[in-house]
């Protein structure tokens, strides 16, 4: 959909406790639960919002999360709205 | 440097959170929304109407065209919608009035508590990205209003798009309350509540249909219209240099029209046609859309008083395309599917395109004035 080959999303399955929060909060349904563990199914749809990382109780998910907004990047990191 | 988020401090203390300063908001301008008050253990809680009136519609229209867009807010705190009962759900939201209007008109059930966080008048998703709709603000409001004791609830319901800065285990640790995530859209909230608080896959998926893109176009256009005056002044200067040092004011008006056309292309046409445009980067999509507009301008160059110098046409063409590409790239902040890494990559490349394209355009224009 977008320039998604650079998505920084990573899941450490060994830490995952299967709470399912990452699946619930993801706006683009990137995660599914398989054998009581989370699994990344659609990495290309990830928008790096960080909802999965923030909600994971055990720190199993890592992503360089932020706002995918060109204006914010032109302004040096923060948008004006 | 790109601002990234790595998570809420795991050892954050309640006392730190409760020291945060509060912003004072004026309640008077939303008096028309308040149907009455209910009292609960000494707290006087406003009851919010579910109806929209002319003031609300007018306010929404103004915000959609960019007027008062940054201060369309109301006081955070606890509100009631409908009838007070002992088992009402607690819905958490932001203090952007457009969101409140969507929420209060969508909720058709008997009653709801509404806990509004102070997001400085910004919608849930943008506020979550900025951190204002986040763990600390939620804990602050839950503690300030003693939600667990006052309302005798075990959980609160958050909008799904507010999840990106929420850390449920810290919220539970410091407030004793569980977080449940409702659906993406307010319209699906009643269905969620009536289905044992289980949301369907469709209601958890963010879409970006043409109607949602369309409502963004007025503000995108209005935010750029202010540049027409400096562009017009520049065209007066260019016209003076290019056409025998004669000060003219009417021709430059027509020479400004192509810029207005490119502004419309980048701010209105581009959002509407977004899924149909080839390539993935927004800037190249924009430039592709701008190309037929540029061809149109020079096919009818006499309408726009641009003269017949081919080198100048090339120079303007590059400038017009860069402008449309820039406007298109700016739309990444309004979409629901661009990732930070991708936008960062694209901005890095387009900055170089703008730099070298700008230099090429300026050189061609300078050369044309001497040939």
Coordinates of C-alpha atoms in Angstrom, one line a residue:
Chain A
X1 CA 0.0 0.0 0.0
X2 CA 2.8 2.4 0.9
X3 CA 6.6 2.2 1.1
X4 CA 6.2 -0.7 3.5
X5 CA 9.4 -2.6 3.0
X6 CA 11.1 -0.3 5.6
X7 CA 8.6 -1.2 8.4
X8 CA 10.5 -1.7 11.6
X9 CA 8.0 -4.0 13.4
X10 CA 9.5 -7.0 15.3
X11 CA 7.8 -9.6 17.5
X12 CA 9.8 -11.8 19.9
X13 CA 7.5 -14.8 20.1
X14 CA 9.5 -16.3 23.0
X15 CA 8.4 -13.5 25.3
X16 CA 4.7 -13.5 24.0
X17 CA 2.2 -14.6 26.7
X18 CA -0.8 -14.7 24.2
X19 CA -2.8 -11.9 25.8
X20 CA -4.1 -10.9 22.3
X21 CA -3.9 -7.1 23.0
X22 CA -1.7 -6.5 19.9
X23 CA -4.4 -8.1 17.7
X24 CA -7.2 -6.0 19.4
X25 CA -5.5 -2.7 19.1
X26 CA -3.9 -2.9 15.6
X27 CA -5.8 -0.6 13.2
X28 CA -4.7 -2.6 10.2
X29 CA -5.1 -6.1 11.6
X30 CA -1.4 -7.0 11.3
X31 CA -1.5 -9.7 14.0
X32 CA -3.3 -13.0 14.4
X33 CA -3.2 -15.5 17.3
X34 CA -1.9 -18.9 16.4
X35 CA -1.3 -21.6 19.0
X36 CA -1.9 -19.1 21.8
X37 CA 0.9 -16.8 20.6
X38 CA 0.7 -13.7 18.5
X39 CA 2.0 -13.8 14.9
X40 CA 2.6 -11.0 12.4
X41 CA 0.5 -11.8 9.3
X42 CA 0.5 -8.5 7.3
X43 CA 3.7 -6.7 8.1
X44 CA 3.3 -4.6 4.9
X45 CA 0.1 -3.1 6.4
X46 CA 1.9 -1.8 9.5
X47 CA 1.8 1.9 10.0
X48 CA 4.2 1.9 13.0
X49 CA 1.7 3.6 15.2
X50 CA 3.1 1.7 18.2
X51 CA -0.2 0.6 19.7
X52 CA 1.0 -3.1 19.8
X53 CA 4.3 -2.1 21.5
X54 CA 2.7 0.2 24.0
X55 CA 0.0 -2.4 25.0
X56 CA 2.2 -5.5 25.1
X57 CA 2.6 -6.3 28.9
X58 CA 5.9 -8.2 28.4
X59 CA 7.7 -6.0 25.9
X60 CA 7.6 -8.7 23.1
X61 CA 7.0 -6.1 20.4
X62 CA 9.4 -3.5 19.1
X63 CA 8.7 -0.9 16.5
X64 CA 10.1 2.6 15.7
X65 CA 6.8 4.2 16.4
X66 CA 5.8 7.7 15.5
X67 CA 3.5 9.8 13.3
X68 CA 3.8 9.1 9.6
X69 CA 3.4 12.7 8.7
X70 CA 5.6 14.5 6.2
X71 CA 4.9 17.9 7.7
X72 CA 6.2 16.7 11.1
X73 CA 9.4 15.5 9.5
X74 CA 9.9 18.7 7.5
X75 CA 9.4 20.6 10.8
X76 CA 12.1 18.5 12.5
X77 CA 9.9 15.9 14.4
X78 CA 6.7 17.5 15.6
X79 CA 3.6 18.5 13.7
X80 CA 1.8 21.8 14.5
X81 CA -1.6 20.3 14.9
Chain B
X1 CA 15.3 14.1 13.6
X2 CA 12.2 12.0 13.6
X3 CA 10.3 11.9 16.9
X4 CA 9.7 8.3 17.9
X5 CA 8.0 6.7 20.9
X6 CA 9.4 3.9 23.0
X7 CA 6.8 3.5 25.7
X8 CA 5.6 4.8 29.0
X9 CA 8.1 4.8 31.9
X10 CA 7.4 1.4 33.6
X11 CA 8.2 2.8 37.1
X12 CA 6.1 6.0 36.7
X13 CA 4.6 7.1 40.0
X14 CA 1.0 8.4 40.6
X15 CA 2.4 11.4 42.5
X16 CA 4.4 12.4 39.4
X17 CA 1.3 12.1 37.2
X18 CA -1.0 14.1 39.5
X19 CA 1.4 17.1 39.5
X20 CA 0.8 17.8 35.8
X21 CA -0.7 21.3 35.3
X22 CA -4.3 21.6 34.1
X23 CA -5.5 23.8 31.3
X24 CA -8.5 26.0 32.1
X25 CA -11.3 25.7 29.5
X26 CA -14.3 27.8 29.1
X27 CA -17.6 25.9 29.6
X28 CA -19.8 28.8 28.5
X29 CA -19.7 28.3 24.8
X30 CA -21.0 24.7 25.1
X31 CA -23.8 25.6 27.5
X32 CA -26.3 24.7 24.8
X33 CA -25.1 21.1 25.0
X34 CA -25.9 20.8 28.7
X35 CA -29.4 19.5 29.4
X36 CA -29.0 19.5 33.1
X37 CA -26.8 18.2 36.0
X38 CA -26.6 15.1 38.1
X39 CA -25.0 14.9 41.5
X40 CA -22.8 12.1 42.6
X41 CA -21.0 12.3 46.0
X42 CA -20.6 16.0 45.8
X43 CA -19.6 16.2 42.1
X44 CA -21.9 18.1 39.9
X45 CA -21.8 16.3 36.6
X46 CA -23.2 17.9 33.4
X47 CA -25.6 15.9 31.3
X48 CA -24.8 16.2 27.6
X49 CA -27.5 16.4 24.9
X50 CA -27.5 13.9 22.0
X51 CA -28.9 16.4 19.6
X52 CA -27.1 18.7 17.2
X53 CA -28.3 22.2 16.7
X54 CA -27.4 25.0 14.3
X55 CA -24.5 26.2 16.5
X56 CA -23.0 22.7 16.3
X57 CA -23.4 22.3 12.6
X58 CA -22.0 25.8 12.0
X59 CA -19.0 25.0 14.2
X60 CA -18.4 21.7 12.4
X61 CA -18.5 23.5 9.0
X62 CA -16.1 26.2 10.2
X63 CA -13.6 23.6 11.5
X64 CA -13.8 21.7 8.2
X65 CA -12.7 24.7 6.3
X66 CA -10.0 25.5 8.8
X67 CA -11.5 28.2 10.9
X68 CA -11.0 27.7 14.7
X69 CA -9.6 24.3 13.9
X70 CA -7.0 24.5 16.6
X71 CA -9.3 25.7 19.4
X72 CA -12.5 23.7 18.9
X73 CA -12.2 22.2 22.4
X74 CA -14.2 21.9 25.6
X75 CA -13.4 21.1 29.3
X76 CA -12.1 17.6 30.0
X77 CA -13.8 15.8 32.9
X78 CA -16.8 13.6 33.6
X79 CA -20.1 13.9 31.8
X80 CA -23.3 11.9 31.6
X81 CA -25.3 11.0 28.4
X82 CA -28.8 9.8 28.9
X83 CA -30.1 8.5 32.3
X84 CA -28.0 7.8 35.3
X85 CA -28.1 4.2 36.4
X86 CA -25.8 2.0 38.4
X87 CA -24.3 -0.1 35.6
X88 CA -23.4 2.4 32.9
X89 CA -20.3 2.0 30.8
X90 CA -17.5 4.5 31.0
X91 CA -16.5 5.7 27.6
X92 CA -13.2 7.6 27.4
X93 CA -12.6 10.2 24.6
X94 CA -10.8 13.4 23.7
X95 CA -11.8 17.0 24.1
X96 CA -12.1 17.8 20.4
X97 CA -15.7 18.9 19.9
X98 CA -16.1 17.3 16.5
X99 CA -15.3 14.0 18.2
X100 CA -17.8 14.7 21.0
X101 CA -20.5 15.5 18.4
X102 CA -19.8 12.2 16.6
X103 CA -19.9 10.3 19.9
X104 CA -22.9 11.8 21.5
X105 CA -25.1 11.5 18.4
X106 CA -24.1 7.9 17.8
X107 CA -24.9 6.6 21.3
X108 CA -28.5 5.6 21.4
X109 CA -28.7 3.4 24.6
X110 CA -30.0 4.3 28.0
X111 CA -27.0 6.0 29.4
X112 CA -23.2 6.4 29.4
X113 CA -20.6 8.0 31.5
X114 CA -18.2 10.0 29.3
X115 CA -14.7 10.7 30.6
X116 CA -13.0 13.3 28.5
X117 CA -9.3 13.6 28.5
X118 CA -7.4 16.9 27.9
X119 CA -6.0 16.4 24.4
X120 CA -5.8 20.2 23.8
X121 CA -8.7 20.0 21.4
X122 CA -7.1 17.4 19.2
X123 CA -8.8 14.2 17.9
X124 CA -8.1 10.8 19.4
X125 CA -5.7 9.4 16.8
X126 CA -3.6 12.5 16.4
X127 CA -3.6 13.1 20.2
X128 CA -2.5 9.5 20.7
X129 CA 0.4 10.0 18.3
X130 CA 1.4 13.2 20.2
X131 CA 1.0 11.5 23.5
X132 CA -1.8 13.7 24.9
X133 CA -4.3 10.8 24.6
X134 CA -2.0 8.6 26.6
X135 CA -1.4 6.6 29.8
X136 CA -0.5 9.5 32.0
X137 CA -3.5 11.7 31.0
X138 CA -5.9 8.8 31.4
X139 CA -4.5 8.0 34.9
X140 CA -4.7 11.7 35.8
X141 CA -8.4 12.0 34.9
X142 CA -9.3 8.6 36.4
X143 CA -7.7 9.6 39.6
X144 CA -8.9 13.2 39.7
X145 CA -12.5 12.0 39.2
X146 CA -12.1 8.9 41.4
X147 CA -13.8 7.0 38.7
X148 CA -13.4 3.5 40.3
X149 CA -15.0 4.6 43.6
X150 CA -17.4 7.1 42.3
X151 CA -18.9 5.0 39.5
X152 CA -18.2 1.6 41.0
X153 CA -16.8 0.2 37.8
X154 CA -14.0 -2.3 37.1
X155 CA -13.1 -1.1 33.6
X156 CA -13.2 1.9 31.2
X157 CA -13.7 1.7 27.4
X158 CA -11.2 3.4 25.2
X159 CA -11.5 4.1 21.5
X160 CA -9.3 1.6 19.6
X161 CA -7.4 4.5 17.8
X162 CA -6.4 5.8 21.2
X163 CA -4.3 2.7 21.9
X164 CA -1.0 3.7 20.6
X165 CA 0.1 5.5 23.8
X166 CA -1.8 3.4 26.3
X167 CA -0.1 0.9 28.6
X168 CA -3.0 -1.1 30.2
X169 CA -0.8 -2.8 32.9
X170 CA 0.5 0.5 34.2
X171 CA -3.1 2.0 34.2
X172 CA -4.3 -1.1 36.1
X173 CA -1.4 -0.9 38.6
X174 CA -2.0 2.8 39.4
X175 CA -5.8 3.0 39.2
X176 CA -7.1 -0.5 39.7
X177 CA -9.1 -0.2 36.5
X178 CA -8.9 -2.4 33.4
X179 CA -8.9 -1.0 29.9
X180 CA -11.2 -2.3 27.3
X181 CA -10.9 -1.2 23.7
X182 CA -14.0 -0.3 21.8
X183 CA -14.2 -0.2 18.0
X184 CA -12.6 2.3 15.7
X185 CA -15.8 4.3 14.9
X186 CA -18.4 5.7 17.4
X187 CA -21.2 4.3 15.2
X188 CA -20.1 0.8 16.1
X189 CA -20.0 1.5 19.9
X190 CA -23.5 0.4 20.7
X191 CA -23.2 -2.8 18.8
X192 CA -19.9 -3.5 20.7
X193 CA -21.7 -2.9 24.1
X194 CA -24.6 -5.0 23.1
X195 CA -22.4 -7.9 22.0
X196 CA -20.7 -8.4 25.4
X197 CA -18.1 -5.9 24.5
X198 CA -16.7 -7.9 21.6
X199 CA -16.0 -6.0 18.5
X200 CA -16.2 -7.4 14.9
X201 CA -13.1 -7.5 12.7
X202 CA -14.7 -4.9 10.4
X203 CA -15.3 -2.5 13.3
X204 CA -11.7 -2.9 14.4
X205 CA -10.3 -2.1 10.9
X206 CA -9.4 1.4 9.8
X207 CA -10.6 2.2 6.3
X208 CA -10.1 5.5 4.4
X209 CA -13.0 5.7 1.9
X210 CA -13.5 8.6 -0.5
X211 CA -16.0 10.3 1.7
X212 CA -13.5 10.5 4.5
X213 CA -10.9 11.8 2.1
X214 CA -13.3 14.3 0.7
X215 CA -14.1 16.0 4.1
X216 CA -10.4 16.7 4.5
X217 CA -10.0 18.6 1.2
X218 CA -11.5 21.9 2.3
X219 CA -9.0 22.4 5.1
X220 CA -6.1 21.1 2.9
X221 CA -7.1 23.7 0.3
X222 CA -7.7 26.6 2.7
X223 CA -4.3 26.0 4.4
X224 CA -2.6 26.7 1.1
X225 CA -4.8 29.5 -0.2
X226 CA -2.8 32.0 1.9
X227 CA 0.2 31.5 -0.4
X228 CA -1.7 32.9 -3.4
X229 CA -0.9 36.5 -2.4
X230 CA 2.9 36.0 -2.2
X231 CA 2.7 34.0 -5.4
X232 CA 0.9 36.9 -7.1
X233 CA 3.4 39.4 -5.8
X234 CA 6.2 37.2 -7.2
X235 CA 4.4 37.0 -10.6
X236 CA 4.2 40.9 -10.7
X237 CA 8.0 40.9 -10.2
X238 CA 8.6 38.2 -12.8
X239 CA 6.2 39.9 -15.2
X240 CA 8.2 43.1 -14.7
X241 CA 11.5 41.5 -15.5
X242 CA 10.2 39.3 -18.3
X243 CA 8.1 41.7 -20.3
X244 CA 10.2 44.8 -20.7
X245 CA 10.3 46.3 -17.2
X246 CA 6.7 47.4 -17.2
X247 CA 4.7 47.2 -14.0
X248 CA 1.6 45.2 -14.6
X249 CA -1.1 44.0 -12.2
X250 CA -3.7 42.3 -14.4
X251 CA -1.4 39.9 -16.3
X252 CA 0.1 38.6 -13.1
X253 CA -3.4 37.7 -11.9
X254 CA -3.7 35.3 -14.9
X255 CA -0.2 34.1 -14.3
X256 CA -1.1 33.1 -10.8
X257 CA -4.0 30.9 -12.0
X258 CA -1.8 27.9 -12.9
X259 CA -0.5 28.0 -9.2
X260 CA -4.2 27.9 -8.1
X261 CA -4.8 25.0 -10.4
X262 CA -1.8 23.1 -9.0
X263 CA -3.0 24.0 -5.4
X264 CA -6.4 22.5 -6.3
X265 CA -4.8 19.4 -7.9
X266 CA -2.6 18.8 -4.9
X267 CA -5.0 19.6 -2.1
X268 CA -8.3 18.4 -3.5
X269 CA -7.9 16.2 -6.5
X270 CA -5.0 14.2 -5.1
X271 CA -6.9 13.1 -1.9
X272 CA -9.9 12.1 -4.0
X273 CA -7.9 10.1 -6.5
X274 CA -5.3 8.7 -4.1
X275 CA -6.0 5.0 -4.6
X276 CA -6.1 5.3 -8.4
X277 CA -2.7 6.9 -8.8
X278 CA 0.3 4.8 -9.7
X279 CA 3.5 4.4 -7.7
X280 CA 3.7 4.2 -3.9
X281 CA 5.3 7.4 -2.8
X282 CA 2.8 10.3 -2.5
X283 CA 5.1 12.8 -4.1
X284 CA 5.4 10.8 -7.3
X285 CA 1.7 10.1 -7.3
X286 CA 1.2 13.8 -7.0
X287 CA 3.6 14.7 -9.8
X288 CA 1.9 12.1 -12.1
X289 CA -1.5 13.7 -11.4
X290 CA 0.1 17.2 -11.9
X291 CA 1.5 16.3 -15.4
X292 CA -1.8 16.6 -17.4
X293 CA -2.5 19.9 -15.5
X294 CA 0.9 21.2 -16.6
X295 CA 0.2 20.1 -20.2
X296 CA -3.2 21.9 -20.1
X297 CA -1.6 25.1 -18.8
X298 CA 0.9 25.2 -21.7
X299 CA -1.6 24.0 -24.3
X300 CA -3.6 27.1 -23.4
X301 CA -0.6 29.3 -22.4
X302 CA -2.2 32.4 -23.9
X303 CA -5.0 32.2 -21.2
X304 CA -2.4 32.4 -18.5
X305 CA -0.2 35.1 -20.2
X306 CA 2.9 33.0 -19.8
X307 CA 4.6 34.0 -23.1
X308 CA 6.1 31.6 -25.7
X309 CA 9.6 30.9 -24.4
X310 CA 10.0 27.1 -24.2
X311 CA 12.8 27.4 -21.7
X312 CA 10.5 29.3 -19.4
X313 CA 7.7 26.7 -19.9
X314 CA 10.1 24.0 -18.8
X315 CA 11.1 26.1 -15.8
X316 CA 7.5 26.6 -14.7
X317 CA 6.6 23.0 -15.4
X318 CA 9.3 21.8 -13.0
X319 CA 8.2 24.3 -10.4
X320 CA 4.5 23.4 -10.8
X321 CA 5.2 19.6 -10.5
X322 CA 7.4 20.1 -7.5
X323 CA 4.6 22.1 -5.9
X324 CA 2.0 19.4 -6.5
X325 CA 4.4 16.7 -5.3
X326 CA 5.0 18.7 -2.1
X327 CA 1.3 19.1 -1.5
X328 CA 0.7 15.4 -2.1
X329 CA 3.5 14.5 0.2
X330 CA 1.9 16.6 2.9
X331 CA -1.2 14.6 2.7
X332 CA 0.6 11.7 4.4
X333 CA -0.2 13.3 7.7
X334 CA -3.9 13.0 7.0
X335 CA -4.0 9.4 5.8
X336 CA -4.5 6.3 7.9
X337 CA -2.0 4.0 6.2
X338 CA 1.4 5.7 5.9
X339 CA 4.2 4.3 8.1
X340 CA 6.8 6.6 9.8
X341 CA 9.7 4.8 8.2
X342 CA 8.2 5.1 4.7
X343 CA 7.4 8.8 5.1
X344 CA 10.9 9.5 6.5
X345 CA 12.4 7.7 3.5
X346 CA 10.2 9.6 1.1
X347 CA 10.8 13.0 2.6
X348 CA 14.6 12.4 2.6
X349 CA 14.5 11.7 -1.2
X350 CA 12.0 14.4 -2.1
X351 CA 14.0 17.1 -0.3
X352 CA 16.8 16.3 -2.8
X353 CA 14.3 16.3 -5.7
X354 CA 13.0 19.8 -4.5
X355 CA 16.6 21.1 -4.1
X356 CA 17.9 20.0 -7.5
X357 CA 14.6 20.6 -9.3
X358 CA 14.4 24.0 -7.8
X359 CA 18.0 24.8 -8.9
X360 CA 17.3 23.5 -12.4
X361 CA 14.1 25.5 -12.6
X362 CA 15.8 28.7 -11.4
X363 CA 18.7 28.2 -13.8
X364 CA 16.4 27.7 -16.8
X365 CA 14.4 30.8 -15.9
X366 CA 17.6 32.9 -15.4
X367 CA 19.0 31.6 -18.8
X368 CA 15.7 32.4 -20.5
X369 CA 15.9 36.0 -19.4
X370 CA 19.3 36.4 -21.1
X371 CA 18.7 34.5 -24.3

